[in-house]
mmCIF file of C-alpha atoms and ligand atoms in Angstrom:
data_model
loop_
_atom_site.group_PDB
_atom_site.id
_atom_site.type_symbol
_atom_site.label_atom_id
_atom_site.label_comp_id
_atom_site.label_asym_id
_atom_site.label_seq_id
_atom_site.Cartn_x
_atom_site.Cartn_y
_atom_site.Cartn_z
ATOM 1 C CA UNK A 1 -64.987 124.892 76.849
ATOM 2 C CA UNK A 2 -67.615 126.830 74.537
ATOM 3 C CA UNK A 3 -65.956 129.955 73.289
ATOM 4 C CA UNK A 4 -66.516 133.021 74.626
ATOM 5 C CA UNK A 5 -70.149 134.589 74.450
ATOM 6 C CA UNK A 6 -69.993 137.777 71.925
ATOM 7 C CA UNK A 7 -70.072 140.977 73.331
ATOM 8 C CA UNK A 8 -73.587 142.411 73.767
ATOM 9 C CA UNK A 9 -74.625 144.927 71.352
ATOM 10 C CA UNK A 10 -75.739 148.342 72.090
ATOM 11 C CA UNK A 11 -74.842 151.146 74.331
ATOM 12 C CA UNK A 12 -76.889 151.061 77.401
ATOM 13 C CA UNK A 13 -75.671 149.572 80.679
ATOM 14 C CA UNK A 14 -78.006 148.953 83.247
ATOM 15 C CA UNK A 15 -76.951 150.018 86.960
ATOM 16 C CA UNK A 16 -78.016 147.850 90.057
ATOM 17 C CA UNK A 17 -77.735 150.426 92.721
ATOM 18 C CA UNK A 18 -76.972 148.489 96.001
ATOM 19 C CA UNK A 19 -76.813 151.432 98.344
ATOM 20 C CA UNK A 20 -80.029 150.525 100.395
ATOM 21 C CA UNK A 21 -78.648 147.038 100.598
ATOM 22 C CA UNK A 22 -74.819 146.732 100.240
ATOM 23 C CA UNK A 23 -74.244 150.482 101.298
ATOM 24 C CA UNK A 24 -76.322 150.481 104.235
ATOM 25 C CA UNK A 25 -75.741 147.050 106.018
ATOM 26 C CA UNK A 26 -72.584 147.410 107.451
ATOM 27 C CA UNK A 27 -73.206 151.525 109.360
ATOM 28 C CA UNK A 28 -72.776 150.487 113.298
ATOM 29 C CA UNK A 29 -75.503 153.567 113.764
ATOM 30 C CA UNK A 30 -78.939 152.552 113.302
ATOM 31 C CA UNK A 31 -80.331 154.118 110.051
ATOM 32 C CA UNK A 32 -83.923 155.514 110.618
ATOM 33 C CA UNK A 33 -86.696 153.161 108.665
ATOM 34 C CA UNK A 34 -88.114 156.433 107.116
ATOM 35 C CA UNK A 35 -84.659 157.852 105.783
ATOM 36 C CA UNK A 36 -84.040 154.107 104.346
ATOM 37 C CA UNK A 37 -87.253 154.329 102.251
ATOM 38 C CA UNK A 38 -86.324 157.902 101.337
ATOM 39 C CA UNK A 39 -83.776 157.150 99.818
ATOM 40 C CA UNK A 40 -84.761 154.192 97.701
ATOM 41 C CA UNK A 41 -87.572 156.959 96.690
ATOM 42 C CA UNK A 42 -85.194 159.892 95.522
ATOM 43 C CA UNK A 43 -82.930 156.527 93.907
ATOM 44 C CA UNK A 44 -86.362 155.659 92.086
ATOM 45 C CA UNK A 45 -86.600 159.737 90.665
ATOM 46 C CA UNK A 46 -82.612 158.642 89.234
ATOM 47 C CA UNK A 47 -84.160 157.026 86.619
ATOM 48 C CA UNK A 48 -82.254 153.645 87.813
ATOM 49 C CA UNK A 49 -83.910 150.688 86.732
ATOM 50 C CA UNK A 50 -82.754 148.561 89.402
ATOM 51 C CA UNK A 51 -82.563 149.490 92.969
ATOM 52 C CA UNK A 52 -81.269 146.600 96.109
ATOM 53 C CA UNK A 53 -84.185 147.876 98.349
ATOM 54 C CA UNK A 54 -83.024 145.719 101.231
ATOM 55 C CA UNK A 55 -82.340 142.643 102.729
ATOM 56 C CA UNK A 56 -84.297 139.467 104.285
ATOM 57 C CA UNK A 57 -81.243 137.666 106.149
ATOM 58 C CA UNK A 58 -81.357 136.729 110.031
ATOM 59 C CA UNK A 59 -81.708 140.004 112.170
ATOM 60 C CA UNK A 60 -79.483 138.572 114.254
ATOM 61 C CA UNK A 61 -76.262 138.444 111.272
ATOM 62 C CA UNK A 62 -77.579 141.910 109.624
ATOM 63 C CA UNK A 63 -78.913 143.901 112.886
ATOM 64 C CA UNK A 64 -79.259 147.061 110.506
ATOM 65 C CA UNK A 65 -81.451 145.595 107.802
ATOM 66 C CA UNK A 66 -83.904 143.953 110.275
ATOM 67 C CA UNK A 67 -86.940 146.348 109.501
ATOM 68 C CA UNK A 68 -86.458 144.727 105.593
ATOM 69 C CA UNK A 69 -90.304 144.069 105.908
ATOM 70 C CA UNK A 70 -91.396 147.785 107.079
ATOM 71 C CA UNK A 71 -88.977 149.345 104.225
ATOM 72 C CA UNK A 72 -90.308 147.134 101.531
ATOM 73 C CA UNK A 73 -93.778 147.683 102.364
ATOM 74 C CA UNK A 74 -93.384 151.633 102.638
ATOM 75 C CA UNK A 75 -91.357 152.574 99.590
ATOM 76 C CA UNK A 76 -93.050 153.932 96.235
ATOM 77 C CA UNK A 77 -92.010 151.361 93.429
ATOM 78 C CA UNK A 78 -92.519 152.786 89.829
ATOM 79 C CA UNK A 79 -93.190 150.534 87.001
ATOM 80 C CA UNK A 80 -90.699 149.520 85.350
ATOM 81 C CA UNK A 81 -87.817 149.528 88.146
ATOM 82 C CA UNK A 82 -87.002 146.468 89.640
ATOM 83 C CA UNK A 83 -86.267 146.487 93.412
ATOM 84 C CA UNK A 84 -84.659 143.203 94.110
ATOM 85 C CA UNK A 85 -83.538 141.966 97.533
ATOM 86 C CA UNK A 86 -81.429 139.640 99.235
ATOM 87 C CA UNK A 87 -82.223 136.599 100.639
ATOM 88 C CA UNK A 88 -80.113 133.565 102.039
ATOM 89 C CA UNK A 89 -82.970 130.781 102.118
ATOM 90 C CA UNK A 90 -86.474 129.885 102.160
ATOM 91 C CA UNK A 91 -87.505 131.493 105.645
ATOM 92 C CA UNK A 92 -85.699 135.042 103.536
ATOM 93 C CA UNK A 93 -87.941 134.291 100.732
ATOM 94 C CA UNK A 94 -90.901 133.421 102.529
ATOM 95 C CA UNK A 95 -90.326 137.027 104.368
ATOM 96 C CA UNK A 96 -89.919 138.740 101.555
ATOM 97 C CA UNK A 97 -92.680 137.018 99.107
ATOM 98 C CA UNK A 98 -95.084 138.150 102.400
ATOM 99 C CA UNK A 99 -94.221 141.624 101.586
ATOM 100 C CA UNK A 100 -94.732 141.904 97.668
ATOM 101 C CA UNK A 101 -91.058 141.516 96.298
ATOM 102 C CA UNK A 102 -90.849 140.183 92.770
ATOM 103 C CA UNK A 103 -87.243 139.996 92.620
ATOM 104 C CA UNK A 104 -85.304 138.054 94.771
ATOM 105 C CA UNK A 105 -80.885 138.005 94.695
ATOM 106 C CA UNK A 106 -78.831 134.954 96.848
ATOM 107 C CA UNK A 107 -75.426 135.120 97.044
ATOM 108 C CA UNK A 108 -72.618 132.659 97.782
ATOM 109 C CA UNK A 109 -68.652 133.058 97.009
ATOM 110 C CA UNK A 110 -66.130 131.290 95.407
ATOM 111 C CA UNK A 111 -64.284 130.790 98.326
ATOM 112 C CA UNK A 112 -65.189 128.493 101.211
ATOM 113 C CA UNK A 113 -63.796 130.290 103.661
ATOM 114 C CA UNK A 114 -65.419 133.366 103.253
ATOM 115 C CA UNK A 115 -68.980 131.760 102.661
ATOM 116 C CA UNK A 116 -68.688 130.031 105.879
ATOM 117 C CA UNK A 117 -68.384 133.562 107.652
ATOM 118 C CA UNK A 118 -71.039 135.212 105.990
ATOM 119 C CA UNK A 119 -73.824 132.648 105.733
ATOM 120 C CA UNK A 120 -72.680 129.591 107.957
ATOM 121 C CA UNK A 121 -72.215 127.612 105.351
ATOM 122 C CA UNK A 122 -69.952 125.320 102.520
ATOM 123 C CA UNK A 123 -70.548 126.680 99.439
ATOM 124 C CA UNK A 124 -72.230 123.488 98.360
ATOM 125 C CA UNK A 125 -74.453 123.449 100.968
ATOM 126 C CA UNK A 126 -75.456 127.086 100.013
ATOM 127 C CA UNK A 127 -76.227 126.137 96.666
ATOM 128 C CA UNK A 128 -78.863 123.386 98.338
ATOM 129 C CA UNK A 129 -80.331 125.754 100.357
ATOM 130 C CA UNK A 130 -80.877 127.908 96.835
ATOM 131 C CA UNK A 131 -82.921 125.554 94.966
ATOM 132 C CA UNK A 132 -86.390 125.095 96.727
ATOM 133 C CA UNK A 133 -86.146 129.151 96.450
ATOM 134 C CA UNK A 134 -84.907 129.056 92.925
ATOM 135 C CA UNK A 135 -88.055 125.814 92.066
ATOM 136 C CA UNK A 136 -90.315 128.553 94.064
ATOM 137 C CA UNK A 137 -89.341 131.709 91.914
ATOM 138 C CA UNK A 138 -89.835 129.895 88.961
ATOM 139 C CA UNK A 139 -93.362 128.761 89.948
ATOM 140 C CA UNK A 140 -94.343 131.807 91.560
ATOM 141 C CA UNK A 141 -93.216 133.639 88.706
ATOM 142 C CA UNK A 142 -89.940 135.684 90.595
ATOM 143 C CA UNK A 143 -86.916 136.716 88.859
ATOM 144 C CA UNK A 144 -84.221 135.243 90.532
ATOM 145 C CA UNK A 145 -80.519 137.175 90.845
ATOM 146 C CA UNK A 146 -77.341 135.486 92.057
ATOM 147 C CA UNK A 147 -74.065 137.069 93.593
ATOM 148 C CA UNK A 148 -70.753 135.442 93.219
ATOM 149 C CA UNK A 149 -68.802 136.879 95.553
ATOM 150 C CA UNK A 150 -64.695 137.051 96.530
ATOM 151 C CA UNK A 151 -63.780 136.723 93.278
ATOM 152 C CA UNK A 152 -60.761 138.607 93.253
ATOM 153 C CA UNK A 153 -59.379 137.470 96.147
ATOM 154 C CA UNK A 154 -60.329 136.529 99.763
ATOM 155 C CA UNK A 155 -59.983 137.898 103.038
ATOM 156 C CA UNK A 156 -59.820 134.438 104.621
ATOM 157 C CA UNK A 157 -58.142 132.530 101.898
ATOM 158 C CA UNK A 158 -55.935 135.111 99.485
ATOM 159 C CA UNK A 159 -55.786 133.944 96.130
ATOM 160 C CA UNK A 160 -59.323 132.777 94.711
ATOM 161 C CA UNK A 161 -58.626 130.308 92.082
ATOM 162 C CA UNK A 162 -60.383 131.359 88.575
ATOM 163 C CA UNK A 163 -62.130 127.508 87.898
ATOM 164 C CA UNK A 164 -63.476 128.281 91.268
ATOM 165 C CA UNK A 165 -65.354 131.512 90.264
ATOM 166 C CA UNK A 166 -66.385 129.674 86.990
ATOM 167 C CA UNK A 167 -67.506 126.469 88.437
ATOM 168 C CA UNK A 168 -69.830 128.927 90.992
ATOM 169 C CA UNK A 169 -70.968 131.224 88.337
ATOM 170 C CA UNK A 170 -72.206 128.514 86.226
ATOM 171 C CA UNK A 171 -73.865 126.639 88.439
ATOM 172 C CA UNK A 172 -76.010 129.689 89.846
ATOM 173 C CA UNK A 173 -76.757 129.896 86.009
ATOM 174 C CA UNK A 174 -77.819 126.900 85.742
ATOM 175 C CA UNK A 175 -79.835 126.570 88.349
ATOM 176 C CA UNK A 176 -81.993 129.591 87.100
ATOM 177 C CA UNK A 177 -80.295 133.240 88.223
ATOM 178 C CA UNK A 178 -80.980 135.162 85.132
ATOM 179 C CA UNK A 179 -78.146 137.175 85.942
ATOM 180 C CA UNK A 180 -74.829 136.480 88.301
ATOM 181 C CA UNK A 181 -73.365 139.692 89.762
ATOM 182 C CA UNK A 182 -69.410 138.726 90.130
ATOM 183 C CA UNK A 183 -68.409 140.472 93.627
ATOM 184 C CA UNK A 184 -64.944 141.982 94.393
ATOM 185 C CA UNK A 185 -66.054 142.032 97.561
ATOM 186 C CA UNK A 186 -62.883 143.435 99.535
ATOM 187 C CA UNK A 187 -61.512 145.258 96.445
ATOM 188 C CA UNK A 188 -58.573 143.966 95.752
ATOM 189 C CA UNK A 189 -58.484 143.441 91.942
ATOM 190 C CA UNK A 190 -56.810 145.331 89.488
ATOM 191 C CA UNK A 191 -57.912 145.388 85.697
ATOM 192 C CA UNK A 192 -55.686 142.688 83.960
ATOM 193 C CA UNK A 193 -56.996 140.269 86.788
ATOM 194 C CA UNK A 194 -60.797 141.920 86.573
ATOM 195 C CA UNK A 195 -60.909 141.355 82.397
ATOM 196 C CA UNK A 196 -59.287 138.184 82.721
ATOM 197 C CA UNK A 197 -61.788 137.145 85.529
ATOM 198 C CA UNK A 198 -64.353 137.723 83.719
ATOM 199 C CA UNK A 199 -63.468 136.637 80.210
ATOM 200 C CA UNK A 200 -62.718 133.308 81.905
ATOM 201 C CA UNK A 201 -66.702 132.988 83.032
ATOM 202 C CA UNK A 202 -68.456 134.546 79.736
ATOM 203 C CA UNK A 203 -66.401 131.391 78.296
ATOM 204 C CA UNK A 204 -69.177 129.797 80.061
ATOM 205 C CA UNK A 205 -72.220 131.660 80.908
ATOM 206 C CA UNK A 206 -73.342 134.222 78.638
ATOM 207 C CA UNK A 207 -71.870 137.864 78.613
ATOM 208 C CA UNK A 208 -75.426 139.379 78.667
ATOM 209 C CA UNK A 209 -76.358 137.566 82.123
ATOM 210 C CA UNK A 210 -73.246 138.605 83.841
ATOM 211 C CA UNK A 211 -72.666 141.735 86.040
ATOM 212 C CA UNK A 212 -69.746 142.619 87.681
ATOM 213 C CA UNK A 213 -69.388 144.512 91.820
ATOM 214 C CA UNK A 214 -66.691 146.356 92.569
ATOM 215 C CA UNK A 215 -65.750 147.954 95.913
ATOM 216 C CA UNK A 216 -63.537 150.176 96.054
ATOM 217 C CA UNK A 217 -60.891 149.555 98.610
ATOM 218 C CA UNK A 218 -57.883 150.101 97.171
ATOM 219 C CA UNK A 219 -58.923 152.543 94.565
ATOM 220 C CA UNK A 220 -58.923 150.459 92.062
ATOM 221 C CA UNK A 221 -62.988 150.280 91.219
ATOM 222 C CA UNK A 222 -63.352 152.596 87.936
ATOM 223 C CA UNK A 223 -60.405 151.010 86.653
ATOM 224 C CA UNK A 224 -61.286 147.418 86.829
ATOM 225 C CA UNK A 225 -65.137 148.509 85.743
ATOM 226 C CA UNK A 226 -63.456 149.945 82.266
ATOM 227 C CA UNK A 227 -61.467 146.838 81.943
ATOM 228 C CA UNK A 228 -64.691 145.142 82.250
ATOM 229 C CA UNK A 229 -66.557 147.032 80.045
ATOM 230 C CA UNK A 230 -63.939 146.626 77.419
ATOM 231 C CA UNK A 231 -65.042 142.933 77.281
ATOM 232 C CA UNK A 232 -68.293 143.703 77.115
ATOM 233 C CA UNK A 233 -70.079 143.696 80.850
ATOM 234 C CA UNK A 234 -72.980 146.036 80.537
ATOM 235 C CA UNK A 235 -74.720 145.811 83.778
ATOM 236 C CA UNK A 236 -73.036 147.139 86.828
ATOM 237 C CA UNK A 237 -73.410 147.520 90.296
ATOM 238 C CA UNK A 238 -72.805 150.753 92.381
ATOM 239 C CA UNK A 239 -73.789 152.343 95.480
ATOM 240 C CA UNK A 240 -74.588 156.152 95.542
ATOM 241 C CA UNK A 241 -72.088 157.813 97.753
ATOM 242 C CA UNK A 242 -69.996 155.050 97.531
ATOM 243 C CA UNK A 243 -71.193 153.137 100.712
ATOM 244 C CA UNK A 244 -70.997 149.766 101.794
ATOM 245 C CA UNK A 245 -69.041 147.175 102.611
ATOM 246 C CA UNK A 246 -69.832 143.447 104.237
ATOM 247 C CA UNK A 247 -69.590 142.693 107.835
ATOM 248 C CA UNK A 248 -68.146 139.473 107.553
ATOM 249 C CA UNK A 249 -65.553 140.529 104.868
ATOM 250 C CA UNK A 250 -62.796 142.156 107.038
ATOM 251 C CA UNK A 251 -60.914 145.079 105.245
ATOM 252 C CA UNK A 252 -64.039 145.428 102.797
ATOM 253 C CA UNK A 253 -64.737 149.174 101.827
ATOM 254 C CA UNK A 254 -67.645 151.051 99.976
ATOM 255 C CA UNK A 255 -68.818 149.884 96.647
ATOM 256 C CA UNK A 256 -67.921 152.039 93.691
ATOM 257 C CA UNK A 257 -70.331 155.439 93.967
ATOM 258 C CA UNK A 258 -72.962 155.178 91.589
ATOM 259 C CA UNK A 259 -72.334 158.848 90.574
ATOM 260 C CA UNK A 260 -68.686 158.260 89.459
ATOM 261 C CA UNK A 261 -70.472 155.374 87.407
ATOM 262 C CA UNK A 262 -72.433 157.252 86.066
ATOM 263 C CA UNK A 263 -70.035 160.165 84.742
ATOM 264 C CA UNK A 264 -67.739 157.939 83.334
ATOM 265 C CA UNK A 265 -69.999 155.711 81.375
ATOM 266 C CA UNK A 266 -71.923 159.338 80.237
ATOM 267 C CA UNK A 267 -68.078 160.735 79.159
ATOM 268 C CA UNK A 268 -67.621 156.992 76.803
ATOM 269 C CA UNK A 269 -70.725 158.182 75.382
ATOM 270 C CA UNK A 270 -72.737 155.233 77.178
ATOM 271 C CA UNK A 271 -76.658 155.649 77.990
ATOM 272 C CA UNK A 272 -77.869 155.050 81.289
ATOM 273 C CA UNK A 273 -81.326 156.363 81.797
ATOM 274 C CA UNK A 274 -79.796 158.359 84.990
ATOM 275 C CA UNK A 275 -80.027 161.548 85.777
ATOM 276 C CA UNK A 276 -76.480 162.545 87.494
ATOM 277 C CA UNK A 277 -77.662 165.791 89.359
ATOM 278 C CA UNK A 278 -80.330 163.987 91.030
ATOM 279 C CA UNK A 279 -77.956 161.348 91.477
ATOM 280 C CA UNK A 280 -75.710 163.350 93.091
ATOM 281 C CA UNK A 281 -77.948 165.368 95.189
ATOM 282 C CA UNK A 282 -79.014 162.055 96.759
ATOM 283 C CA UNK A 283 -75.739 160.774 97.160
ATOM 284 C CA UNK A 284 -74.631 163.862 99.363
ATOM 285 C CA UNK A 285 -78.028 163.938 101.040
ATOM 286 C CA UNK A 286 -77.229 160.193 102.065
ATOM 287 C CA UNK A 287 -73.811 161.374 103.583
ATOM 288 C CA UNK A 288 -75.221 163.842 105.703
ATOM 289 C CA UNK A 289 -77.979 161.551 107.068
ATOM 290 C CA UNK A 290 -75.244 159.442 107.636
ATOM 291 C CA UNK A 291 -73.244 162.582 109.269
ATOM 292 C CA UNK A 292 -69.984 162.328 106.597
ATOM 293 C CA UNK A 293 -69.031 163.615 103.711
ATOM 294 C CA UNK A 294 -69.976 162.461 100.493
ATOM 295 C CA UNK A 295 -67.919 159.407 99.263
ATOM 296 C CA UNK A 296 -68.229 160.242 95.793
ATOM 297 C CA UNK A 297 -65.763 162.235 93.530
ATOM 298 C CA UNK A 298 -68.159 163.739 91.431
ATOM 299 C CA UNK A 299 -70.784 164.101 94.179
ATOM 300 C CA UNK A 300 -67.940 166.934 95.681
ATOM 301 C CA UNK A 301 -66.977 167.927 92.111
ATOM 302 C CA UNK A 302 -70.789 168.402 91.343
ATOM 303 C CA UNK A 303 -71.384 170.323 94.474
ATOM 304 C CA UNK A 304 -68.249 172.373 94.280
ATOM 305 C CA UNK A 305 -68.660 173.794 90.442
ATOM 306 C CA UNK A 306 -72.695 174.768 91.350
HETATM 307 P P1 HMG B 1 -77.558 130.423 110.819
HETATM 308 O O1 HMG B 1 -77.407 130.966 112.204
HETATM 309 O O2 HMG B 1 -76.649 129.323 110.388
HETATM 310 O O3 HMG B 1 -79.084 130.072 110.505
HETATM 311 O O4 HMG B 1 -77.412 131.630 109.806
HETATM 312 P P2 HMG B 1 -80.102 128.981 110.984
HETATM 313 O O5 HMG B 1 -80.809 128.484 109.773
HETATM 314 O O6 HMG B 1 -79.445 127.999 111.902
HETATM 315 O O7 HMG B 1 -81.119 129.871 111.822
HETATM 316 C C1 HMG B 1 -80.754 130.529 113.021
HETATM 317 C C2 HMG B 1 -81.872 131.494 113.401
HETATM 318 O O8 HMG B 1 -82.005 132.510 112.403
HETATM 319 C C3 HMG B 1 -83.240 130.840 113.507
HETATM 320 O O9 HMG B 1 -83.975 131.598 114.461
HETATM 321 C C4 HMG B 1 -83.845 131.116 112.154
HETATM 322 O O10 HMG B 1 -85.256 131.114 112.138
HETATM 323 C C5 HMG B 1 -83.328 132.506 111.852
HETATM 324 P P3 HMG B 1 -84.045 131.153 116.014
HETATM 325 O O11 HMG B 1 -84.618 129.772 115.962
HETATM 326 O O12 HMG B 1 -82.630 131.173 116.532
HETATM 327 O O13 HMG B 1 -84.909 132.202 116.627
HETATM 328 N N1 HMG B 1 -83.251 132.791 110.405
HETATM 329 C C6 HMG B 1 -83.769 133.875 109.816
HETATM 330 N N2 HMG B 1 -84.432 134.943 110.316
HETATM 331 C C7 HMG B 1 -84.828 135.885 109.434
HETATM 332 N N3 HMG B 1 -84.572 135.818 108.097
HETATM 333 C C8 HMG B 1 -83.911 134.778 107.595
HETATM 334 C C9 HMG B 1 -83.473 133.753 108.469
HETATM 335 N N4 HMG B 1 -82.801 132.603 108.273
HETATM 336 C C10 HMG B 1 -82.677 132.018 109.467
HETATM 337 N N5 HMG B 1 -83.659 134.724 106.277
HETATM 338 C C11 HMG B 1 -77.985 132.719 107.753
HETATM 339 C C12 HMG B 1 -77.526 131.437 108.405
HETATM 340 C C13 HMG B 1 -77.820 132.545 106.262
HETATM 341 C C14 HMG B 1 -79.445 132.968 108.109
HETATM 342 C C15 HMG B 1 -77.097 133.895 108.286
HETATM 343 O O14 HMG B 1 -75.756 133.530 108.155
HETATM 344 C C16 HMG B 1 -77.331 135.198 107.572
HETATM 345 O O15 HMG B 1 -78.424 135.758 107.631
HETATM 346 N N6 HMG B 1 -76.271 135.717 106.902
HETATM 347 C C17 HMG B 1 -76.378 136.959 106.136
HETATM 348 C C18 HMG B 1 -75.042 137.632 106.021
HETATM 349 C C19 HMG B 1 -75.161 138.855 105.143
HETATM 350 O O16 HMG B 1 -76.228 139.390 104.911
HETATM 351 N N7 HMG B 1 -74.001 139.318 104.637
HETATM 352 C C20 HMG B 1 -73.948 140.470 103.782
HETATM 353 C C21 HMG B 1 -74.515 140.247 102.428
HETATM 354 S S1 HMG B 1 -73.411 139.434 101.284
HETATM 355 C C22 HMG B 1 -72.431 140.723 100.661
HETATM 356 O O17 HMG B 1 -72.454 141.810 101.168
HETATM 357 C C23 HMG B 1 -71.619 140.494 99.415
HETATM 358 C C24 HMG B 1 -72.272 141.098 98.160
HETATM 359 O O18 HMG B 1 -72.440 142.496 98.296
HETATM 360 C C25 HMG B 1 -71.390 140.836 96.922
HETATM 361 C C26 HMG B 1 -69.921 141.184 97.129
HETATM 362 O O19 HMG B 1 -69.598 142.315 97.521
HETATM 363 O O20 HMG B 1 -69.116 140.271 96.870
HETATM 364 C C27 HMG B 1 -73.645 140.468 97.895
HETATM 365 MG MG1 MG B 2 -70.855 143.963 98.011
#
């Protein structure tokens, strides 16, 4: 093993907000198109620098994200802000390259099990299906993003094994993700396991192309992202108002709200370009289009001191 990749330098920590994406694709209610690109356009005012706009994935597994095309075509990118998407193979990219996206995410898990419920297939044969898109990013000039996900634990399986969120990790890196996002993806983890987690992979691919995904089922989000941070992870993901969740992940809760991100990281004196009071305004405007309360603690704490 090579040791471990030093921490990256500096005090900025890029968020990947995944509320259009992660937060949205698992509400039973049908989301209007219009309020989906309204969001990603009060996100964009945030000051984020990286925004999930959607996803390209068969209608028929993701019925909510099926107008990915008419969302990506009607939202206002600014310069400078990436707006990434998901997609699971070629026909994904092929939809998604029709409609102007210049950054593209795939995602596979560490555990079989798992993968074969969310995308039909071995985690092998996932990775073949990823490299005519990866070979096509490259020539078409595409940055190319790569999710890792159970790696805390499994609802299918339980225990993940850490060599087998390595072994993944590395080989998304290798095959040309410039960054892998490492997915608690039914929340399970706690700190210890979270640090350790992802010590074990910076051993192998460097800290400054890892991310880490936390949701936030059993409270335990913030806690595991500090962990993380204490080894030196300085790109997270979050969803404003804390939505989400995966279909095919029973038990799996929201993501960690973006807003609660964001105040912590602005109390350890970290930078994040974001502006929390816009943040948070969107964040509770997102609950009530969704018709609930706001997910976030500091979205209520925010609203309550004003
Ligand atoms: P399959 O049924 O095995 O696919 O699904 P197939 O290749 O046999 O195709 C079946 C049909 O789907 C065909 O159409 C294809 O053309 C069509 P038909 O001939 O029946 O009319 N199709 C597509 N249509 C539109 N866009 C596409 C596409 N691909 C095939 N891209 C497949 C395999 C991967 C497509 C399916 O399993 C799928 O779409 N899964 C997506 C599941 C998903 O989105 N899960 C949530 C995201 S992952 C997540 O949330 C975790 C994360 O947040 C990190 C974490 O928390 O850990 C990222
Ligand atoms: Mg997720």
């Amino acid at each position: 093993m090579t040791p471990p990749s030093p921490t990256p330098a500096g005090d900025f920590v890029r968020i990947v907000e995944v509320g259009p994406r992660d937060g949205l694709q698992n509400e039973k209610a049908q989301v209007a198109t219009a309020d989906k690109v309204e969001l990603i356009d009060r996100l964009t005012r945030t000051g984020l620098l990286s925004i999930e706009a959607t996803s390209f994935v068969s209608p028929k597994w993701v019925p909510q994200l099926a107008d990915a095309a008419e969302v990506f075509s009607a939202i206002h990118r600014r310069p400078g802000t990436a707006y990434p998407v998901l997609v699971p193979n070629e026909t994904g990219y092929d939809r998604a390259r029709a409609v102007g996206v210049e950054e593209v995410a795939v995602f596979t898990a560490a555990s079989e099990a798992f993968n074969r419920k969310n995308i039909n297939a071995s985690i092998d044969e996932s990775i073949e299906r990823f490299r005519p898109v990866l070979a096509r990013a490259a020539n078409d000039g595409i940055r190319v993003r790569g999710y890792v996900s159970t790696v805390l634990g499994c609802p299918y399986q339980g225990d993940v094994p850490l060599t087998d969120v390595v072994r993944v990790a590395k080989q998304l890196h290798a095959l040309g993700c410039y960054e892998i996002s490492l997915g608690d993806t039914i929340g399970v983890g706690t700190p210890h396991k979270a640090a350790d987690m992802l010590k074990a992979v910076a051993a192998e691919v460097p800290m400054a192309a890892l991310a880490v995904h936390f949701h936030d089922t059993y409270g335990q989000a913030l806690a595991n992202l500090l962990a993380c941070l204490d080894v030196g992870v300085r790109v997270v993901d979050a969803a404003v108002s804390g939505a989400g969740g995966c279909p095919y992940a029973k038990g799996a809760s929201g993501n960690v709200a973006s807003e609660d991100v964001v105040y912590l990281l602005h109390g350890l004196g970290l930078r994040t370009g974001v502006d929390l009071d816009l943040l948070a305004d969107t964040g509770r405007w997102l609950a009530a289009r969704l018709g609930r309360e706001t997910g976030s603690r500091v979205g209520k704490a925010l609203a309550a001191a004003a």
